[in-house]
Amino acid sequence: MQSLPDIPASHTRNLCIVAHVDHGKSSFADSLLAANNIISSRLAGTIRYLDSREDEQERGITMESSAVSLKWRIPTKPPGGGEPVLEEYRINLIDTPGHVDFSSEVSTASRLCDGALVLVDAVEGVCTQTITVLRQTHLSHLRPLLVINKIDRLVTELKLTPTEAYHHLARIIEDVNAVVGSFYASERMEDDWRWREKQEAAKGLGEAEDQVDEEYQERDDSNLYFDPANGTVIFSSAIDGWAFRISRFAQLYAAKLGMSEANLNQCLWGDWYLDPKLKRVINRKKMEASGKKLKPLFVQFVLENIWAVYENVSINPNPVMVDKIVASLGVKVRPQDLRAKDSRNLLLSIFAQWLPLAPSTFRAVIDKIPAPPAAQATRVPKMLHPDLGHSHEEIVPTNDLERNLYEGASGDDRFTIAYVSKMFAVKSEDLPENQRKALTADDMRAMAKAAREARDRKAKAEAEGIALEDVPTPEKPAVDEEKLKEEEAKKNREALIGFARLYSGTIRLGQSLYAVLPKYNAELAPSHPQNVKHIATVKVEHLYMMMGRELVAAKEVHAGQLFAIGGLEGTVFRNATLCGMGKGVEVKEGSQKDEDKSCLVNLAGVIQTSAPIVRVALEPQDPSEMSKLVEGLRLLNQADPCVETLVQETGEHVILTAGELHLERCLKDLRDRFARIEITVSPPIVPFRETAVKGIDMASPKTADQPRGTILGSVQSGLVTFTIRAAPLPDKITSFLLANTETTKQLLRDRRVAKVDDDVVQVDVVGKEEVVKPEAFWPSLEAVCKSAGRDWAGIADQIWAFGPRRVGANVLVDRTGGSPRSLKARLERQATLPSSLATPAGLETPRDPTDETVGADPAAALALDVAELSLQLEGGQEGEVTLPDVRELDENFDTAFQLAMNRGPLCAEPVIGMAYFLDEVAQNPGELTPLQVRSKWSNARGNLISAGQDAFRNGLLDWSPRLQLAMYSCDIQATGEVLGKVYGVVAKRKGRIVSEEMKEGTAFFTVSALLPVVESFGFADEIRTRTSGAASPQLVFYGYEVLDQDPFWVPTTEEELEDLGEKADKENIAKKYMDGVRKRKGMAIERKVVEHAEKQKTMKNR
């Protein structure tokens, strides 16, 4: 066990490597590891050391984040002048996956870092996941460096000239900057909106005109963009072990050209040319005026030299030119490398000495990525106050906690604040404390002494004729088989370790801390009922440095460091904030925790970029091993930040994953690591949505002389009758409600007005509509309804409920007379009530609209209602009993609506995009007395739920029903030779091509397509097989799209019967999907028992 080396926080850098899949992250990290002698420099770029899983090595892609702590020394001139001094830096590096299925790993890693190396393939350029990781670094306020990797492919594969390669690289940098600029543009609009709101608020308060009319201050965005002249772009080839910034060549050529290094650094990139006669650098305008055709400086001094090495060493070996290159560069090459037929080692040797990858990268990281104290001063305020966005206003700390977090100091008097980003699983036998320790000299002498004593006892026993079994051997106690089994099981079990960063203070072994869980509300006291279950105490049992595949035990960790922590299992689920008052101050229990409120903060929260969409049901092959499966699912759920596990109403254990590859990894982990049993997996369960549209040829309405979608219902032989009318919601309103699902949920929870499920509500649309704040929800909804058409204007005030789960994209609208059941009005009234009087279910106590108590004291009015209801229920004589109010049925209607929206009529999938108007609810007692009505009333309320569900479902079926398919957005890069095969596979899977673009300067096409999730299983393998590995798709969840086909359609017109026949031989895809879901759920299916029946023929015997 050791303490971390005493390197100050100012000499520490925390960064992650992010990129699209197969753009060379792990190979790039190999070269950095080789510089620290962790792996051989000969194996760098090929071993992929940080891909520690077996399946990662087999597939060649990263699936889990891996962290490693590296050291580097750089010469630095002292402030007073003199000889340069070597200063040691620590670089904490995290290698992240590039596959879209594991994008949540990027989210967890970016929360712990201050900077990022964004790798882009020099051939493929900006891809879908490149945009995603750029957005993630932007949202996490990281300082990015652009690394254009695989430049060797421009020489060896594309055969570009240096000038063509220069224009190609310039285009890649422009594309990346365009993506970053789009992020800035959206922020600029948001900042402008905030400024306008501030101006309007100032005018409302009557402030001075000069204060109100101040101009909007434009924010300088020049530091956001990548520019080689600023040192924010690294050109590299990880596989060949070289990288450089243009400052490297500015150092080499400054003296030769007679220019200062700083001036040459500004001219080496861009349209700058060297006039050979004048020996001066000129711009493009002067070059064109002179009539000369010159090459840019970057081409002349940088690329042509690199191209010359590849040309003479690898492509067309030329020993004479190689000798000249070696001599001119001043590098030393082994004679055997010069004589070898394989020029690979010679190429690596030249580049390793001329343009070594690690020094260039580490120097860029140290120069451009801020140290933890400087980074936290700008990042932490935005983590604590997310509303600030990317504002550059200086935030002044308001208390000691914020001051400690902003400064990032590690003194004993500072609060201890650490953020645990995720939990990951490690085999217990791989933990440092469980590994076999090296024997010391004392240990070996003790073992030799014990062996001599054993031999002496054996010789003495043989001389005396005593059986060896009778000789006592205290050194060999009896073997306890049960104990051995327990030790073996303990050794094979998976331990959950926290992946964390320390923001303030110092954390030590044995220290007790508060674990603040993600749902903790820092505004309330720790002993508040809402916070009690979201704060716990933990003891630091182990601390580790992460070194890729290995963990190194440590005694303490200082602020600004990345580390792993043990002792959180069973307390921290996925992420948490660890807080403490400082050295020597123990945590408290119960209500005494309130004394330490000043050190408690909640930093938890991870942005997930891919929602889990693929689900499968699991069961053990041996039913007696169900407990092992349950425990394995618990461990998997904690160890993977993106997977979700749940138990369905049927008792099935289900896991939800981000994609097919993610599912394969989860199942492998369950079988081999967590459950260690054989598991039976169901076919993938893909979600659908149900809706209705206005078709061309629809059947007559179910209710005559009424608008389409009108359903008349009744219960208890007509005691209660109601009229419900269904209509499809306009797309504008549906999209708005889908985008603001979380806003609706927050609105209802804050007002204590509805029983909103705390489960994760899956958003059915991905970033297509603007998300509004709760206070702007109703005005925005009204504006959207008004823009949808005259029939929908003013509907926002009449909305009774949303569904399903009270937050979906379906609305129940109250069109009855009397007091409207307006959700908006209920929210406003409930907001004025004390917490103890708020109605939990969101449905008010029935009240006469003409009642004089309305508007009086709420407590008094509530007491009157209770007294009145007691009199009605306890009346002893028939004459004292009154008829019940139909408003008592409101909760039953609402329940029926929620149930019907959660299980639609087609295949019991959630409904989306429907509006239901309650036109009338009537009570028809007829000849029944009030007492008889009361006796039937409870049955009527129960029957109303089932009758209401049938009415809601039949209302949808009165229109033309449709299924909505979950869709993947699919991006494929392929050459022109295999483009036809790509189109064929997409068409076979019932996908459609959205766009096709050719990347300029390359032979690659980028094909964008939409593919149904239900047809996507095996798609990646098939497309790689058909194209011989030349094309690989990236699937990202896109949303839901209507399948424009009625599942109940049959040919009826003469043309249809003539084309398709009475049997409709053409397969109805919608019906196929619907029947598949119904069969899986055990529902009835209408199908033909005999198809294509023919009369049996008897063959004559011969």
PDB file of N, CA and C in Angstrom, residues 321-397:
ATOM      1  N   MET A 321      17.634   6.867 -50.614  1.00  0.00           N
ATOM      2  CA  MET A 321      16.871   7.974 -50.056  1.00  0.00           C
ATOM      3  C   MET A 321      16.660   7.805 -48.556  1.00  0.00           C
ATOM      4  N   VAL A 322      16.530   6.551 -48.113  1.00  0.00           N
ATOM      5  CA  VAL A 322      16.359   6.312 -46.674  1.00  0.00           C
ATOM      6  C   VAL A 322      17.589   6.792 -45.922  1.00  0.00           C
ATOM      7  N   ASP A 323      18.775   6.511 -46.469  1.00  0.00           N
ATOM      8  CA  ASP A 323      20.005   6.967 -45.812  1.00  0.00           C
ATOM      9  C   ASP A 323      20.050   8.488 -45.734  1.00  0.00           C
ATOM     10  N   LYS A 324      19.620   9.164 -46.805  1.00  0.00           N
ATOM     11  CA  LYS A 324      19.601  10.626 -46.797  1.00  0.00           C
ATOM     12  C   LYS A 324      18.606  11.153 -45.755  1.00  0.00           C
ATOM     13  N   ILE A 325      17.443  10.523 -45.694  1.00  0.00           N
ATOM     14  CA  ILE A 325      16.416  10.960 -44.728  1.00  0.00           C
ATOM     15  C   ILE A 325      16.925  10.776 -43.310  1.00  0.00           C
ATOM     16  N   VAL A 326      17.535   9.616 -43.039  1.00  0.00           N
ATOM     17  CA  VAL A 326      18.050   9.339 -41.699  1.00  0.00           C
ATOM     18  C   VAL A 326      19.127  10.360 -41.334  1.00  0.00           C
ATOM     19  N   ALA A 327      19.989  10.679 -42.286  1.00  0.00           N
ATOM     20  CA  ALA A 327      21.064  11.631 -42.008  1.00  0.00           C
ATOM     21  C   ALA A 327      20.521  13.044 -41.794  1.00  0.00           C
ATOM     22  N   SER A 328      19.568  13.451 -42.638  1.00  0.00           N
ATOM     23  CA  SER A 328      19.046  14.812 -42.522  1.00  0.00           C
ATOM     24  C   SER A 328      18.224  15.007 -41.247  1.00  0.00           C
ATOM     25  N   LEU A 329      17.535  13.960 -40.818  1.00  0.00           N
ATOM     26  CA  LEU A 329      16.719  14.075 -39.602  1.00  0.00           C
ATOM     27  C   LEU A 329      17.555  13.872 -38.346  1.00  0.00           C
ATOM     28  N   GLY A 330      18.757  13.315 -38.484  1.00  0.00           N
ATOM     29  CA  GLY A 330      19.609  13.101 -37.323  1.00  0.00           C
ATOM     30  C   GLY A 330      19.127  12.005 -36.406  1.00  0.00           C
ATOM     31  N   VAL A 331      18.461  10.985 -36.950  1.00  0.00           N
ATOM     32  CA  VAL A 331      17.952   9.885 -36.129  1.00  0.00           C
ATOM     33  C   VAL A 331      18.915   8.706 -36.230  1.00  0.00           C
ATOM     34  N   LYS A 332      18.864   7.830 -35.241  1.00  0.00           N
ATOM     35  CA  LYS A 332      19.707   6.647 -35.208  1.00  0.00           C
ATOM     36  C   LYS A 332      18.852   5.415 -35.477  1.00  0.00           C
ATOM     37  N   VAL A 333      19.253   4.632 -36.441  1.00  0.00           N
ATOM     38  CA  VAL A 333      18.488   3.456 -36.853  1.00  0.00           C
ATOM     39  C   VAL A 333      19.384   2.230 -36.747  1.00  0.00           C
ATOM     40  N   ARG A 334      18.843   1.146 -36.258  1.00  0.00           N
ATOM     41  CA  ARG A 334      19.616  -0.095 -36.140  1.00  0.00           C
ATOM     42  C   ARG A 334      19.916  -0.664 -37.529  1.00  0.00           C
ATOM     43  N   PRO A 335      21.102  -1.214 -37.726  1.00  0.00           N
ATOM     44  CA  PRO A 335      21.446  -1.777 -39.050  1.00  0.00           C
ATOM     45  C   PRO A 335      20.486  -2.876 -39.482  1.00  0.00           C
ATOM     46  N   GLN A 336      20.033  -3.704 -38.532  1.00  0.00           N
ATOM     47  CA  GLN A 336      19.121  -4.787 -38.926  1.00  0.00           C
ATOM     48  C   GLN A 336      17.785  -4.251 -39.435  1.00  0.00           C
ATOM     49  N   ASP A 337      17.371  -3.072 -38.944  1.00  0.00           N
ATOM     50  CA  ASP A 337      16.128  -2.476 -39.456  1.00  0.00           C
ATOM     51  C   ASP A 337      16.318  -1.990 -40.891  1.00  0.00           C
ATOM     52  N   LEU A 338      17.506  -1.503 -41.201  1.00  0.00           N
ATOM     53  CA  LEU A 338      17.776  -1.042 -42.558  1.00  0.00           C
ATOM     54  C   LEU A 338      17.830  -2.212 -43.545  1.00  0.00           C
ATOM     55  N   ARG A 339      18.322  -3.383 -43.077  1.00  0.00           N
ATOM     56  CA  ARG A 339      18.461  -4.534 -43.964  1.00  0.00           C
ATOM     57  C   ARG A 339      17.191  -5.375 -44.048  1.00  0.00           C
ATOM     58  N   ALA A 340      16.285  -5.215 -43.088  1.00  0.00           N
ATOM     59  CA  ALA A 340      15.101  -6.091 -43.022  1.00  0.00           C
ATOM     60  C   ALA A 340      14.186  -5.866 -44.224  1.00  0.00           C
ATOM     61  N   LYS A 341      13.573  -6.978 -44.679  1.00  0.00           N
ATOM     62  CA  LYS A 341      12.609  -6.868 -45.779  1.00  0.00           C
ATOM     63  C   LYS A 341      11.336  -6.155 -45.332  1.00  0.00           C
ATOM     64  N   ASP A 342      10.927  -6.406 -44.096  1.00  0.00           N
ATOM     65  CA  ASP A 342       9.750  -5.725 -43.553  1.00  0.00           C
ATOM     66  C   ASP A 342      10.177  -4.344 -43.054  1.00  0.00           C
ATOM     67  N   SER A 343       9.663  -3.329 -43.691  1.00  0.00           N
ATOM     68  CA  SER A 343      10.072  -1.960 -43.371  1.00  0.00           C
ATOM     69  C   SER A 343       9.298  -1.362 -42.200  1.00  0.00           C
ATOM     70  N   ARG A 344       8.470  -2.153 -41.578  1.00  0.00           N
ATOM     71  CA  ARG A 344       7.615  -1.638 -40.501  1.00  0.00           C
ATOM     72  C   ARG A 344       8.461  -1.092 -39.336  1.00  0.00           C
ATOM     73  N   ASN A 345       9.433  -1.885 -38.881  1.00  0.00           N
ATOM     74  CA  ASN A 345      10.257  -1.450 -37.757  1.00  0.00           C
ATOM     75  C   ASN A 345      11.076  -0.214 -38.095  1.00  0.00           C
ATOM     76  N   LEU A 346      11.547  -0.132 -39.334  1.00  0.00           N
ATOM     77  CA  LEU A 346      12.314   1.045 -39.752  1.00  0.00           C
ATOM     78  C   LEU A 346      11.441   2.296 -39.705  1.00  0.00           C
ATOM     79  N   LEU A 347      10.201   2.177 -40.192  1.00  0.00           N
ATOM     80  CA  LEU A 347       9.279   3.316 -40.175  1.00  0.00           C
ATOM     81  C   LEU A 347       9.000   3.775 -38.746  1.00  0.00           C
ATOM     82  N   LEU A 348       8.741   2.796 -37.860  1.00  0.00           N
ATOM     83  CA  LEU A 348       8.473   3.142 -36.466  1.00  0.00           C
ATOM     84  C   LEU A 348       9.683   3.796 -35.817  1.00  0.00           C
ATOM     85  N   SER A 349      10.875   3.295 -36.139  1.00  0.00           N
ATOM     86  CA  SER A 349      12.088   3.834 -35.529  1.00  0.00           C
ATOM     87  C   SER A 349      12.327   5.280 -35.946  1.00  0.00           C
ATOM     88  N   ILE A 350      12.110   5.589 -37.227  1.00  0.00           N
ATOM     89  CA  ILE A 350      12.322   6.961 -37.713  1.00  0.00           C
ATOM     90  C   ILE A 350      11.332   7.917 -37.071  1.00  0.00           C
ATOM     91  N   PHE A 351      10.048   7.551 -37.098  1.00  0.00           N
ATOM     92  CA  PHE A 351       9.030   8.460 -36.556  1.00  0.00           C
ATOM     93  C   PHE A 351       9.139   8.594 -35.043  1.00  0.00           C
ATOM     94  N   ALA A 352       9.530   7.519 -34.348  1.00  0.00           N
ATOM     95  CA  ALA A 352       9.621   7.576 -32.885  1.00  0.00           C
ATOM     96  C   ALA A 352      10.663   8.580 -32.431  1.00  0.00           C
ATOM     97  N   GLN A 353      11.700   8.799 -33.251  1.00  0.00           N
ATOM     98  CA  GLN A 353      12.732   9.764 -32.872  1.00  0.00           C
ATOM     99  C   GLN A 353      12.459  11.155 -33.438  1.00  0.00           C
ATOM    100  N   TRP A 354      11.814  11.189 -34.604  1.00  0.00           N
ATOM    101  CA  TRP A 354      11.580  12.482 -35.266  1.00  0.00           C
ATOM    102  C   TRP A 354      10.344  13.194 -34.715  1.00  0.00           C
ATOM    103  N   LEU A 355       9.209  12.482 -34.699  1.00  0.00           N
ATOM    104  CA  LEU A 355       7.941  13.065 -34.248  1.00  0.00           C
ATOM    105  C   LEU A 355       7.292  12.141 -33.219  1.00  0.00           C
ATOM    106  N   PRO A 356       7.887  11.946 -32.055  1.00  0.00           N
ATOM    107  CA  PRO A 356       7.301  11.020 -31.069  1.00  0.00           C
ATOM    108  C   PRO A 356       5.922  11.482 -30.621  1.00  0.00           C
ATOM    109  N   LEU A 357       5.023  10.514 -30.486  1.00  0.00           N
ATOM    110  CA  LEU A 357       3.618  10.835 -30.190  1.00  0.00           C
ATOM    111  C   LEU A 357       3.435  11.358 -28.773  1.00  0.00           C
ATOM    112  N   ALA A 358       4.010  10.656 -27.791  1.00  0.00           N
ATOM    113  CA  ALA A 358       3.740  10.992 -26.392  1.00  0.00           C
ATOM    114  C   ALA A 358       4.192  12.406 -26.019  1.00  0.00           C
ATOM    115  N   PRO A 359       5.428  12.842 -26.332  1.00  0.00           N
ATOM    116  CA  PRO A 359       5.823  14.201 -25.935  1.00  0.00           C
ATOM    117  C   PRO A 359       4.926  15.291 -26.520  1.00  0.00           C
ATOM    118  N   SER A 360       4.558  15.149 -27.807  1.00  0.00           N
ATOM    119  CA  SER A 360       3.688  16.158 -28.421  1.00  0.00           C
ATOM    120  C   SER A 360       2.333  16.206 -27.733  1.00  0.00           C
ATOM    121  N   THR A 361       1.777  15.030 -27.452  1.00  0.00           N
ATOM    122  CA  THR A 361       0.454  14.991 -26.826  1.00  0.00           C
ATOM    123  C   THR A 361       0.502  15.518 -25.402  1.00  0.00           C
ATOM    124  N   PHE A 362       1.460  15.053 -24.610  1.00  0.00           N
ATOM    125  CA  PHE A 362       1.539  15.507 -23.227  1.00  0.00           C
ATOM    126  C   PHE A 362       1.796  17.012 -23.142  1.00  0.00           C
ATOM    127  N   ARG A 363       2.626  17.526 -24.050  1.00  0.00           N
ATOM    128  CA  ARG A 363       2.889  18.963 -24.032  1.00  0.00           C
ATOM    129  C   ARG A 363       1.618  19.739 -24.357  1.00  0.00           C
ATOM    130  N   ALA A 364       0.843  19.264 -25.328  1.00  0.00           N
ATOM    131  CA  ALA A 364      -0.417  19.924 -25.668  1.00  0.00           C
ATOM    132  C   ALA A 364      -1.396  19.876 -24.500  1.00  0.00           C
ATOM    133  N   VAL A 365      -1.467  18.721 -23.832  1.00  0.00           N
ATOM    134  CA  VAL A 365      -2.373  18.567 -22.688  1.00  0.00           C
ATOM    135  C   VAL A 365      -1.983  19.524 -21.568  1.00  0.00           C
ATOM    136  N   ILE A 366      -0.689  19.599 -21.270  1.00  0.00           N
ATOM    137  CA  ILE A 366      -0.230  20.460 -20.175  1.00  0.00           C
ATOM    138  C   ILE A 366      -0.438  21.934 -20.513  1.00  0.00           C
ATOM    139  N   ASP A 367      -0.243  22.302 -21.785  1.00  0.00           N
ATOM    140  CA  ASP A 367      -0.381  23.700 -22.186  1.00  0.00           C
ATOM    141  C   ASP A 367      -1.832  24.146 -22.263  1.00  0.00           C
ATOM    142  N   LYS A 368      -2.722  23.292 -22.771  1.00  0.00           N
ATOM    143  CA  LYS A 368      -4.069  23.741 -23.130  1.00  0.00           C
ATOM    144  C   LYS A 368      -5.166  23.307 -22.160  1.00  0.00           C
ATOM    145  N   ILE A 369      -4.978  22.200 -21.453  1.00  0.00           N
ATOM    146  CA  ILE A 369      -6.021  21.742 -20.524  1.00  0.00           C
ATOM    147  C   ILE A 369      -5.704  22.282 -19.133  1.00  0.00           C
ATOM    148  N   PRO A 370      -6.651  22.940 -18.481  1.00  0.00           N
ATOM    149  CA  PRO A 370      -6.358  23.564 -17.181  1.00  0.00           C
ATOM    150  C   PRO A 370      -6.164  22.537 -16.075  1.00  0.00           C
ATOM    151  N   ALA A 371      -5.407  22.928 -15.064  1.00  0.00           N
ATOM    152  CA  ALA A 371      -5.244  22.099 -13.870  1.00  0.00           C
ATOM    153  C   ALA A 371      -6.560  22.081 -13.090  1.00  0.00           C
ATOM    154  N   PRO A 372      -6.758  21.072 -12.225  1.00  0.00           N
ATOM    155  CA  PRO A 372      -8.040  20.971 -11.492  1.00  0.00           C
ATOM    156  C   PRO A 372      -8.462  22.246 -10.763  1.00  0.00           C
ATOM    157  N   PRO A 373      -7.590  22.960 -10.024  1.00  0.00           N
ATOM    158  CA  PRO A 373      -8.071  24.174  -9.351  1.00  0.00           C
ATOM    159  C   PRO A 373      -8.598  25.226 -10.324  1.00  0.00           C
ATOM    160  N   ALA A 374      -7.889  25.418 -11.451  1.00  0.00           N
ATOM    161  CA  ALA A 374      -8.342  26.404 -12.437  1.00  0.00           C
ATOM    162  C   ALA A 374      -9.606  25.933 -13.144  1.00  0.00           C
ATOM    163  N   ALA A 375      -9.708  24.644 -13.425  1.00  0.00           N
ATOM    164  CA  ALA A 375     -10.892  24.130 -14.118  1.00  0.00           C
ATOM    165  C   ALA A 375     -12.123  24.177 -13.227  1.00  0.00           C
ATOM    166  N   GLN A 376     -11.956  23.825 -11.944  1.00  0.00           N
ATOM    167  CA  GLN A 376     -13.115  23.810 -11.045  1.00  0.00           C
ATOM    168  C   GLN A 376     -13.679  25.210 -10.829  1.00  0.00           C
ATOM    169  N   ALA A 377     -12.840  26.229 -10.928  1.00  0.00           N
ATOM    170  CA  ALA A 377     -13.340  27.591 -10.738  1.00  0.00           C
ATOM    171  C   ALA A 377     -14.370  27.970 -11.787  1.00  0.00           C
ATOM    172  N   THR A 378     -14.319  27.346 -12.968  1.00  0.00           N
ATOM    173  CA  THR A 378     -15.299  27.640 -14.017  1.00  0.00           C
ATOM    174  C   THR A 378     -16.329  26.522 -14.189  1.00  0.00           C
ATOM    175  N   ARG A 379     -15.931  25.259 -13.943  1.00  0.00           N
ATOM    176  CA  ARG A 379     -16.854  24.147 -14.172  1.00  0.00           C
ATOM    177  C   ARG A 379     -17.825  23.935 -13.014  1.00  0.00           C
ATOM    178  N   VAL A 380     -17.325  23.993 -11.783  1.00  0.00           N
ATOM    179  CA  VAL A 380     -18.169  23.682 -10.624  1.00  0.00           C
ATOM    180  C   VAL A 380     -19.353  24.638 -10.496  1.00  0.00           C
ATOM    181  N   PRO A 381     -19.191  25.958 -10.711  1.00  0.00           N
ATOM    182  CA  PRO A 381     -20.385  26.829 -10.631  1.00  0.00           C
ATOM    183  C   PRO A 381     -21.488  26.393 -11.587  1.00  0.00           C
ATOM    184  N   LYS A 382     -21.114  25.896 -12.767  1.00  0.00           N
ATOM    185  CA  LYS A 382     -22.125  25.465 -13.727  1.00  0.00           C
ATOM    186  C   LYS A 382     -22.706  24.110 -13.365  1.00  0.00           C
ATOM    187  N   MET A 383     -21.957  23.306 -12.591  1.00  0.00           N
ATOM    188  CA  MET A 383     -22.509  22.046 -12.088  1.00  0.00           C
ATOM    189  C   MET A 383     -23.495  22.316 -10.952  1.00  0.00           C
ATOM    190  N   LEU A 384     -23.167  23.297 -10.107  1.00  0.00           N
ATOM    191  CA  LEU A 384     -24.061  23.630  -8.991  1.00  0.00           C
ATOM    192  C   LEU A 384     -25.270  24.429  -9.449  1.00  0.00           C
ATOM    193  N   HIS A 385     -25.098  25.227 -10.505  1.00  0.00           N
ATOM    194  CA  HIS A 385     -26.176  26.084 -11.007  1.00  0.00           C
ATOM    195  C   HIS A 385     -26.346  25.818 -12.499  1.00  0.00           C
ATOM    196  N   PRO A 386     -27.042  24.742 -12.863  1.00  0.00           N
ATOM    197  CA  PRO A 386     -27.174  24.388 -14.291  1.00  0.00           C
ATOM    198  C   PRO A 386     -27.845  25.466 -15.119  1.00  0.00           C
ATOM    199  N   ASP A 387     -28.651  26.343 -14.484  1.00  0.00           N
ATOM    200  CA  ASP A 387     -29.337  27.387 -15.244  1.00  0.00           C
ATOM    201  C   ASP A 387     -28.368  28.389 -15.857  1.00  0.00           C
ATOM    202  N   LEU A 388     -27.131  28.411 -15.377  1.00  0.00           N
ATOM    203  CA  LEU A 388     -26.162  29.363 -15.924  1.00  0.00           C
ATOM    204  C   LEU A 388     -25.795  29.029 -17.365  1.00  0.00           C
ATOM    205  N   GLY A 389     -25.958  27.744 -17.765  1.00  0.00           N
ATOM    206  CA  GLY A 389     -25.572  27.343 -19.107  1.00  0.00           C
ATOM    207  C   GLY A 389     -24.090  27.556 -19.328  1.00  0.00           C
ATOM    208  N   HIS A 390     -23.741  28.233 -20.429  1.00  0.00           N
ATOM    209  CA  HIS A 390     -22.338  28.524 -20.745  1.00  0.00           C
ATOM    210  C   HIS A 390     -22.019  29.991 -20.505  1.00  0.00           C
ATOM    211  N   SER A 391     -22.750  30.607 -19.592  1.00  0.00           N
ATOM    212  CA  SER A 391     -22.504  32.008 -19.285  1.00  0.00           C
ATOM    213  C   SER A 391     -21.092  32.186 -18.728  1.00  0.00           C
ATOM    214  N   HIS A 392     -20.438  33.280 -19.121  1.00  0.00           N
ATOM    215  CA  HIS A 392     -19.079  33.549 -18.673  1.00  0.00           C
ATOM    216  C   HIS A 392     -19.058  34.521 -17.500  1.00  0.00           C
ATOM    217  N   GLU A 393     -20.225  34.799 -16.934  1.00  0.00           N
ATOM    218  CA  GLU A 393     -20.253  35.688 -15.779  1.00  0.00           C
ATOM    219  C   GLU A 393     -19.557  35.007 -14.600  1.00  0.00           C
ATOM    220  N   GLU A 394     -18.775  35.765 -13.888  1.00  0.00           N
ATOM    221  CA  GLU A 394     -18.041  35.219 -12.744  1.00  0.00           C
ATOM    222  C   GLU A 394     -19.005  34.986 -11.591  1.00  0.00           C
ATOM    223  N   ILE A 395     -18.986  33.791 -11.063  1.00  0.00           N
ATOM    224  CA  ILE A 395     -19.880  33.423  -9.967  1.00  0.00           C
ATOM    225  C   ILE A 395     -19.087  33.495  -8.661  1.00  0.00           C
ATOM    226  N   VAL A 396     -19.563  34.308  -7.755  1.00  0.00           N
ATOM    227  CA  VAL A 396     -18.881  34.473  -6.477  1.00  0.00           C
ATOM    228  C   VAL A 396     -19.408  33.425  -5.503  1.00  0.00           C
ATOM    229  N   PRO A 397     -18.543  32.663  -4.833  1.00  0.00           N
ATOM    230  CA  PRO A 397     -19.031  31.660  -3.864  1.00  0.00           C
ATOM    231  C   PRO A 397     -19.777  32.328  -2.719  1.00  0.00           C
TER     232      PRO A 397
END
